[in-house]
XYZ file of C-alpha atoms in Angstrom:
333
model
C -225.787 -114.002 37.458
C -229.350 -114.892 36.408
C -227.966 -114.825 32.531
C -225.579 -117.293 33.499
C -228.424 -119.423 35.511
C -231.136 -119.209 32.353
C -228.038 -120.364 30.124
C -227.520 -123.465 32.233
C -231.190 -124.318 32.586
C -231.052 -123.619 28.879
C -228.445 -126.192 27.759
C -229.319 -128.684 30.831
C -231.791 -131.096 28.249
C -228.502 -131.484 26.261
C -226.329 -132.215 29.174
C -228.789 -134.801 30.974
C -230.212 -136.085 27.770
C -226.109 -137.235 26.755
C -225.628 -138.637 29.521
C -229.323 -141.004 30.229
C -227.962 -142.464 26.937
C -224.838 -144.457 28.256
C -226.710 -145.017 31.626
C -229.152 -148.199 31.946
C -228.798 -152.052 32.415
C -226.817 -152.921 29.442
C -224.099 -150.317 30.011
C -222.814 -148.405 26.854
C -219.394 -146.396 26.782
C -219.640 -142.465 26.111
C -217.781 -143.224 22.632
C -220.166 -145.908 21.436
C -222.479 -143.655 21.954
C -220.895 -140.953 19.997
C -219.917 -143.284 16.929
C -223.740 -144.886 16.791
C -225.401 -141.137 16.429
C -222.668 -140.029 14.249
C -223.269 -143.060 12.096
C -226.810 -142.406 12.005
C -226.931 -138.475 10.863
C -223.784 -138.005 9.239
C -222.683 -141.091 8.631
C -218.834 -140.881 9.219
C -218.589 -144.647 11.193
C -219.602 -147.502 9.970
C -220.567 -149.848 12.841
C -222.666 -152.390 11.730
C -225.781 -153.934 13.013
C -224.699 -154.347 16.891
C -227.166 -154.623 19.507
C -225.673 -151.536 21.044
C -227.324 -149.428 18.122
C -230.512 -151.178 18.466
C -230.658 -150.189 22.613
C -229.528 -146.521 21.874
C -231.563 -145.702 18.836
C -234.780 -147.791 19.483
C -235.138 -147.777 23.160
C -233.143 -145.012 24.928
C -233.294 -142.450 21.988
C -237.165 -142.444 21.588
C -237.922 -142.913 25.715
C -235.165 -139.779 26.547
C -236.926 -137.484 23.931
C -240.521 -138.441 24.743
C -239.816 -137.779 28.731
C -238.294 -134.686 27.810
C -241.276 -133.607 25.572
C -243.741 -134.955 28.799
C -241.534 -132.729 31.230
C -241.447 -129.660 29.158
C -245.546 -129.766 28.558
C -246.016 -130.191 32.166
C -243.712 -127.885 33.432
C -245.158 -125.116 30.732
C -248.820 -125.608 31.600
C -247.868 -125.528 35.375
C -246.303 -121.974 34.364
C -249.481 -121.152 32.382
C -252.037 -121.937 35.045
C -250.309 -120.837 37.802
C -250.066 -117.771 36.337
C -253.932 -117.084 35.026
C -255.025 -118.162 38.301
C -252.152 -116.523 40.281
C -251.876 -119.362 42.769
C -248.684 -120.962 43.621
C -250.380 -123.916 44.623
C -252.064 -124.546 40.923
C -250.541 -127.575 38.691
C -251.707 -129.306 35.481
C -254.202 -131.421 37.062
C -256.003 -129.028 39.233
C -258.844 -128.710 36.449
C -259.641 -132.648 36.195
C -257.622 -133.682 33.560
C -255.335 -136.730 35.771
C -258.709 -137.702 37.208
C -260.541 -137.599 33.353
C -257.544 -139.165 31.519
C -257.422 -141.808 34.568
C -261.623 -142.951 33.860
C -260.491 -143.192 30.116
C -257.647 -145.685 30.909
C -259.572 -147.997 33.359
C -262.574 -148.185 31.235
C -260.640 -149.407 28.167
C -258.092 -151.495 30.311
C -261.150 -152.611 32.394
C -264.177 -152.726 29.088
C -263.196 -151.564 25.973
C -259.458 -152.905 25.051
C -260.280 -153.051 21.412
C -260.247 -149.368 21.961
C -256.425 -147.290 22.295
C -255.673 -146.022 25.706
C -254.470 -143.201 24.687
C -257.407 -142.098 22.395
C -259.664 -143.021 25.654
C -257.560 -141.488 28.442
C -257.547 -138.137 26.238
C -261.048 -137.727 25.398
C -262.279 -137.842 29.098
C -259.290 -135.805 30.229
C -260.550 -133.097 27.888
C -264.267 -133.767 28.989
C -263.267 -133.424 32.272
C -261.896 -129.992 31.692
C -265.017 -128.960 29.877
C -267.298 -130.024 32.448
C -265.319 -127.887 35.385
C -265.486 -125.138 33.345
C -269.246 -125.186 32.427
C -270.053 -125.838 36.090
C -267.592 -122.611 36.917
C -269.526 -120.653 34.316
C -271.973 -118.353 36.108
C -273.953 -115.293 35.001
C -271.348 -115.734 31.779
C -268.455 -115.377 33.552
C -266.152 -117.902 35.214
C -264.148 -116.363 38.056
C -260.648 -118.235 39.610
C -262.133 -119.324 42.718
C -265.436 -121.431 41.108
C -263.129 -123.029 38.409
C -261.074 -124.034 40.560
C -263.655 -125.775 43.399
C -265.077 -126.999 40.235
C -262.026 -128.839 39.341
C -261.903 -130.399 42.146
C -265.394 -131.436 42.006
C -264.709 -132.718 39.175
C -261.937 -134.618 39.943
C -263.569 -135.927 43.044
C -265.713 -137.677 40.647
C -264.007 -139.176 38.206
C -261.561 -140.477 40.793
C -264.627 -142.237 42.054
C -265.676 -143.418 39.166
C -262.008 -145.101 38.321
C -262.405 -146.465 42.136
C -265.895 -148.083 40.799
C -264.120 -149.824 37.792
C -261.059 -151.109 39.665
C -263.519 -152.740 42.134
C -265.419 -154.323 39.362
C -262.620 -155.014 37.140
C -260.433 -158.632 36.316
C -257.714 -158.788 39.009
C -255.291 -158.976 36.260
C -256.617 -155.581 34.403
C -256.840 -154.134 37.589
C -252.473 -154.674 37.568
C -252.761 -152.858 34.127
C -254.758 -150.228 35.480
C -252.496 -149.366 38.601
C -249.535 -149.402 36.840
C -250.433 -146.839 34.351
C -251.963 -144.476 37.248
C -248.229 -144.360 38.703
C -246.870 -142.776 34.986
C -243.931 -144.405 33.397
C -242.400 -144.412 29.708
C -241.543 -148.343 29.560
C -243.828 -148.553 26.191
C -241.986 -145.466 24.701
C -241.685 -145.459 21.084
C -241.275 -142.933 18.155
C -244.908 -143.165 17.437
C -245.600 -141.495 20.594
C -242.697 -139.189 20.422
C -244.408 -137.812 17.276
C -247.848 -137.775 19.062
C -245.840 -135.817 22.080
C -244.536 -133.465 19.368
C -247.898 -132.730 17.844
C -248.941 -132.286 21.593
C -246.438 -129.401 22.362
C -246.760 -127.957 18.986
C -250.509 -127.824 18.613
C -250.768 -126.856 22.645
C -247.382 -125.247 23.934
C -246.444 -123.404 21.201
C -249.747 -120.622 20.988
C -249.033 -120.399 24.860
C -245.397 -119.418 24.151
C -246.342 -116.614 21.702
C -248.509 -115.133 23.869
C -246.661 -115.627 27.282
C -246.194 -111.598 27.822
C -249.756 -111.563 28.498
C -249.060 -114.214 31.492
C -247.635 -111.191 33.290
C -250.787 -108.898 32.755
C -252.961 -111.714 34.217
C -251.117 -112.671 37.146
C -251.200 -109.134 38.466
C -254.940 -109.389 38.679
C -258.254 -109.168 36.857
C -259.277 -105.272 38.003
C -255.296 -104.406 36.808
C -255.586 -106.263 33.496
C -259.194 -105.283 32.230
C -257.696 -101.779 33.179
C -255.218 -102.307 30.748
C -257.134 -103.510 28.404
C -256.895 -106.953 28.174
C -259.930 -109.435 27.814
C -259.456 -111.991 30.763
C -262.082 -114.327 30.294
C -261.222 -114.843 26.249
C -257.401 -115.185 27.560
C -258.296 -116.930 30.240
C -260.238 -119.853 27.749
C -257.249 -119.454 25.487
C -254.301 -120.856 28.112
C -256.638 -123.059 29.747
C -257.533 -125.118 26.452
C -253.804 -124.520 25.321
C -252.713 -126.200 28.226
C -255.632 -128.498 28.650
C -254.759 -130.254 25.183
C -250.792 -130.393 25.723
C -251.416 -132.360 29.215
C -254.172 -134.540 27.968
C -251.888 -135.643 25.057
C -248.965 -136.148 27.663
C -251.435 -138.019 29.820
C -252.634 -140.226 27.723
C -248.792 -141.531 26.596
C -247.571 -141.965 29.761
C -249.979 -141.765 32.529
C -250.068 -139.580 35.416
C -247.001 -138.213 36.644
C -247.407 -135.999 39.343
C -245.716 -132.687 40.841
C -243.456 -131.588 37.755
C -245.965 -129.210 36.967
C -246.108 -127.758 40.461
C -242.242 -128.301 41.471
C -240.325 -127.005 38.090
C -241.950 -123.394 37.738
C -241.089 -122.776 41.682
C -237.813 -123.801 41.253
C -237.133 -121.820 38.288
C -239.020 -118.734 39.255
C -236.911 -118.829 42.386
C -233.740 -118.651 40.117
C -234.877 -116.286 37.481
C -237.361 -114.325 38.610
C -241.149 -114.241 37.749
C -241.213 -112.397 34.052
C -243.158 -115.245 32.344
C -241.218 -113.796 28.781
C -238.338 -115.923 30.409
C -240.030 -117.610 32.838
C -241.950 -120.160 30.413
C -238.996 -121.250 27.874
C -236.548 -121.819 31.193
C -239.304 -124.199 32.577
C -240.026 -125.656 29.632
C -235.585 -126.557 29.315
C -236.043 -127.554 32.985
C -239.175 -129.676 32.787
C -237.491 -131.802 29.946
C -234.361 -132.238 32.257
C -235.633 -132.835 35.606
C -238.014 -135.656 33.252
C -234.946 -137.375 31.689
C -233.370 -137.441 34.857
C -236.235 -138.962 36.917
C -237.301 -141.399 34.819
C -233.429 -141.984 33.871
C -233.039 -143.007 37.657
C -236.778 -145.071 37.621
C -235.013 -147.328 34.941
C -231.218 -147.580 36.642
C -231.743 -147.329 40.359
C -232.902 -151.399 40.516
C -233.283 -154.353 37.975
C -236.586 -153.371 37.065
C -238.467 -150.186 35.529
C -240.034 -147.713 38.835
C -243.302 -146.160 37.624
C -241.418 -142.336 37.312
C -244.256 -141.444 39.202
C -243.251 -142.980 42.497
C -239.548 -140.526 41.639
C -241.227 -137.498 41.070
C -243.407 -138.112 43.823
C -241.260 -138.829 46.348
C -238.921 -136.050 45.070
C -241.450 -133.385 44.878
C -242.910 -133.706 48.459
C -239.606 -133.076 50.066
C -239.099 -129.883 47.948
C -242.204 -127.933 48.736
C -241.591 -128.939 52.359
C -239.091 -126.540 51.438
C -240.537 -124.452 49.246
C -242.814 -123.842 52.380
C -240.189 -122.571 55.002
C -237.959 -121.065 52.905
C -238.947 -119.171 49.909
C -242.748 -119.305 48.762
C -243.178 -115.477 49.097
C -239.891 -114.702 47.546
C -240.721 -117.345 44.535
C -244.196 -115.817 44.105
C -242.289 -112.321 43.671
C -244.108 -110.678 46.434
């Protein structure tokens, strides 16, 4: 049964991904859609310049593939940090990097717009990161418990910080500045679906190779040392791994919240919590639940939803469950 289940989570980008391109305002038949990417790769139609082709292959196309590469980096570096720090409640942002990549976006929205957003919102994502880690860094060691209050120290003050420059900020870049704290791909293009690829590549990929040792960390540091393994070295490892994937995800798209926390339950709950199969499934099921929630931001009205306010309002209700029903069981415990 759980073959059958990681074979379905497997496949499900395909699935979802086929069928966000025929959904949207300008309404495109299954078949259209079928000639236009045959005509593109191996070129048995000949359609023509329609507009059709232009909505599929420069809009759709590029924004489907670049939420599913944003869904698969958070869902793996929830699955990473979740399991280094083996808490349930960890997620992609817990070390600063929302709050960090925020500050960079409002100061170059707000001060600096000759400047890129997304060079800005990843620089101070990944200073953020570095700062709650030298802060957790004590007697040359840095334990779960201090990285993670210093996370939210840090966090705490960059979020101030963004508060600062949205009071002091043009009313009209303060609009800017909201909108791209709510996440949405609206601007998606294939220049940042190749910046997303380098993201996963350069950050998901090393954390995929060495995903066995996921499941000698999460039993605990006494247990792992016994076995050998050097858990502050792998600890630095997945946490600048993941650290680099998120900030480059950030800093496309903006802050998208709970994937990161909501995917890995959801799978670990179906598969089990072997993080040899527990990584790739979330990484197939962060890409789908992404092209699905931001498929339904840019269908359910006239007019794009920050994906944000989706994944928000459809992660809360699911941990409410998670809560009552199977948090000890998803843990494995």
């Amino acid at each position: 049964m759980k073959v059958i289940k990681a074979l379905i989570i497997l496949i499900s980008p395909v699935f979802v991904g086929w069928i966000a391109l025929f959904l949207g305002a300008y309404g495109i038949s299954p078949l259209m859609v079928l000639k236009i990417l045959l005509n593109e790769t191996v070129h048995i139609f000949d359609i023509g310049e329609i507009p059709e082709k232009a909505i599929i292959l420069d809009i759709r196309l590029p924004r489907i593939i670049l939420a599913g590469l944003v869904g698969a980096t958070l869902s793996g570096a929830g699955v990473t940090l979740q399991g280094i720090f083996r808490n349930p409640l960890v997620d992609p942002f817990i070390l600063g990097i929302s709050a960090g990549a925020a500050f960079g976006c409002a100061i170059t929205i707000g001060f600096l717009s000759y400047l890129p957003i997304q060079f800005m919102a990843f620089v101070f994502a990944v200073t953020a990161v570095i700062i709650a880690y030298t802060v957790a860094r004590t007697q040359g060691e840095v334990s779960r418990l201090p990285l993670i209050l210093s996370g939210v120290i840090v966090s705490a003050f960059f979020t101030a910080m963004v508060s600062i420059v949205k009071f002091i900020v043009d009313p009209h870049k303060l609009q800017s500045i909201v909108y791209w704290l709510m996440g949405s791909f609206c601007l998606a293009d294939w220049k940042a679906v190749r910046i997303a690829g380098l993201g996963v590549l350069a950050g998901i990929f090393p954390i995929f190779l060495m995903r066995w040792r996921l499941n000698v960390m999460s039993m605990g540091e006494e247990e792992a040392k016994a076995l050998g393994v050097n858990i502050s070295r792998d600890r630095l490892l997945f946490i600048g791994f993941s650290t680099l994937s998120v900030a480059v995800a950030t800093s496309l798209c903006g802050i998208i919240g709970w994937v990161g926390l909501m995917v890995p339950h959801l799978v670990r709950m179906l598969t089990g919590p072997d993080h040899k199969t527990l990584l790739p499934l979330s990484l197939t099921a962060g890409a789908s639940f992404m092209i699905a929630a931001d498929t339904v931001s840019r269908t359910l009205t006239s007019f794009d939803i920050p994906v944000g306010i989706i994944t928000a309002l459809t992660g809360a209700p699911f941990f409410v469950y998670l809560m009552k029903k199977g948090g000890k069981e998803a843990w494995g415990k």
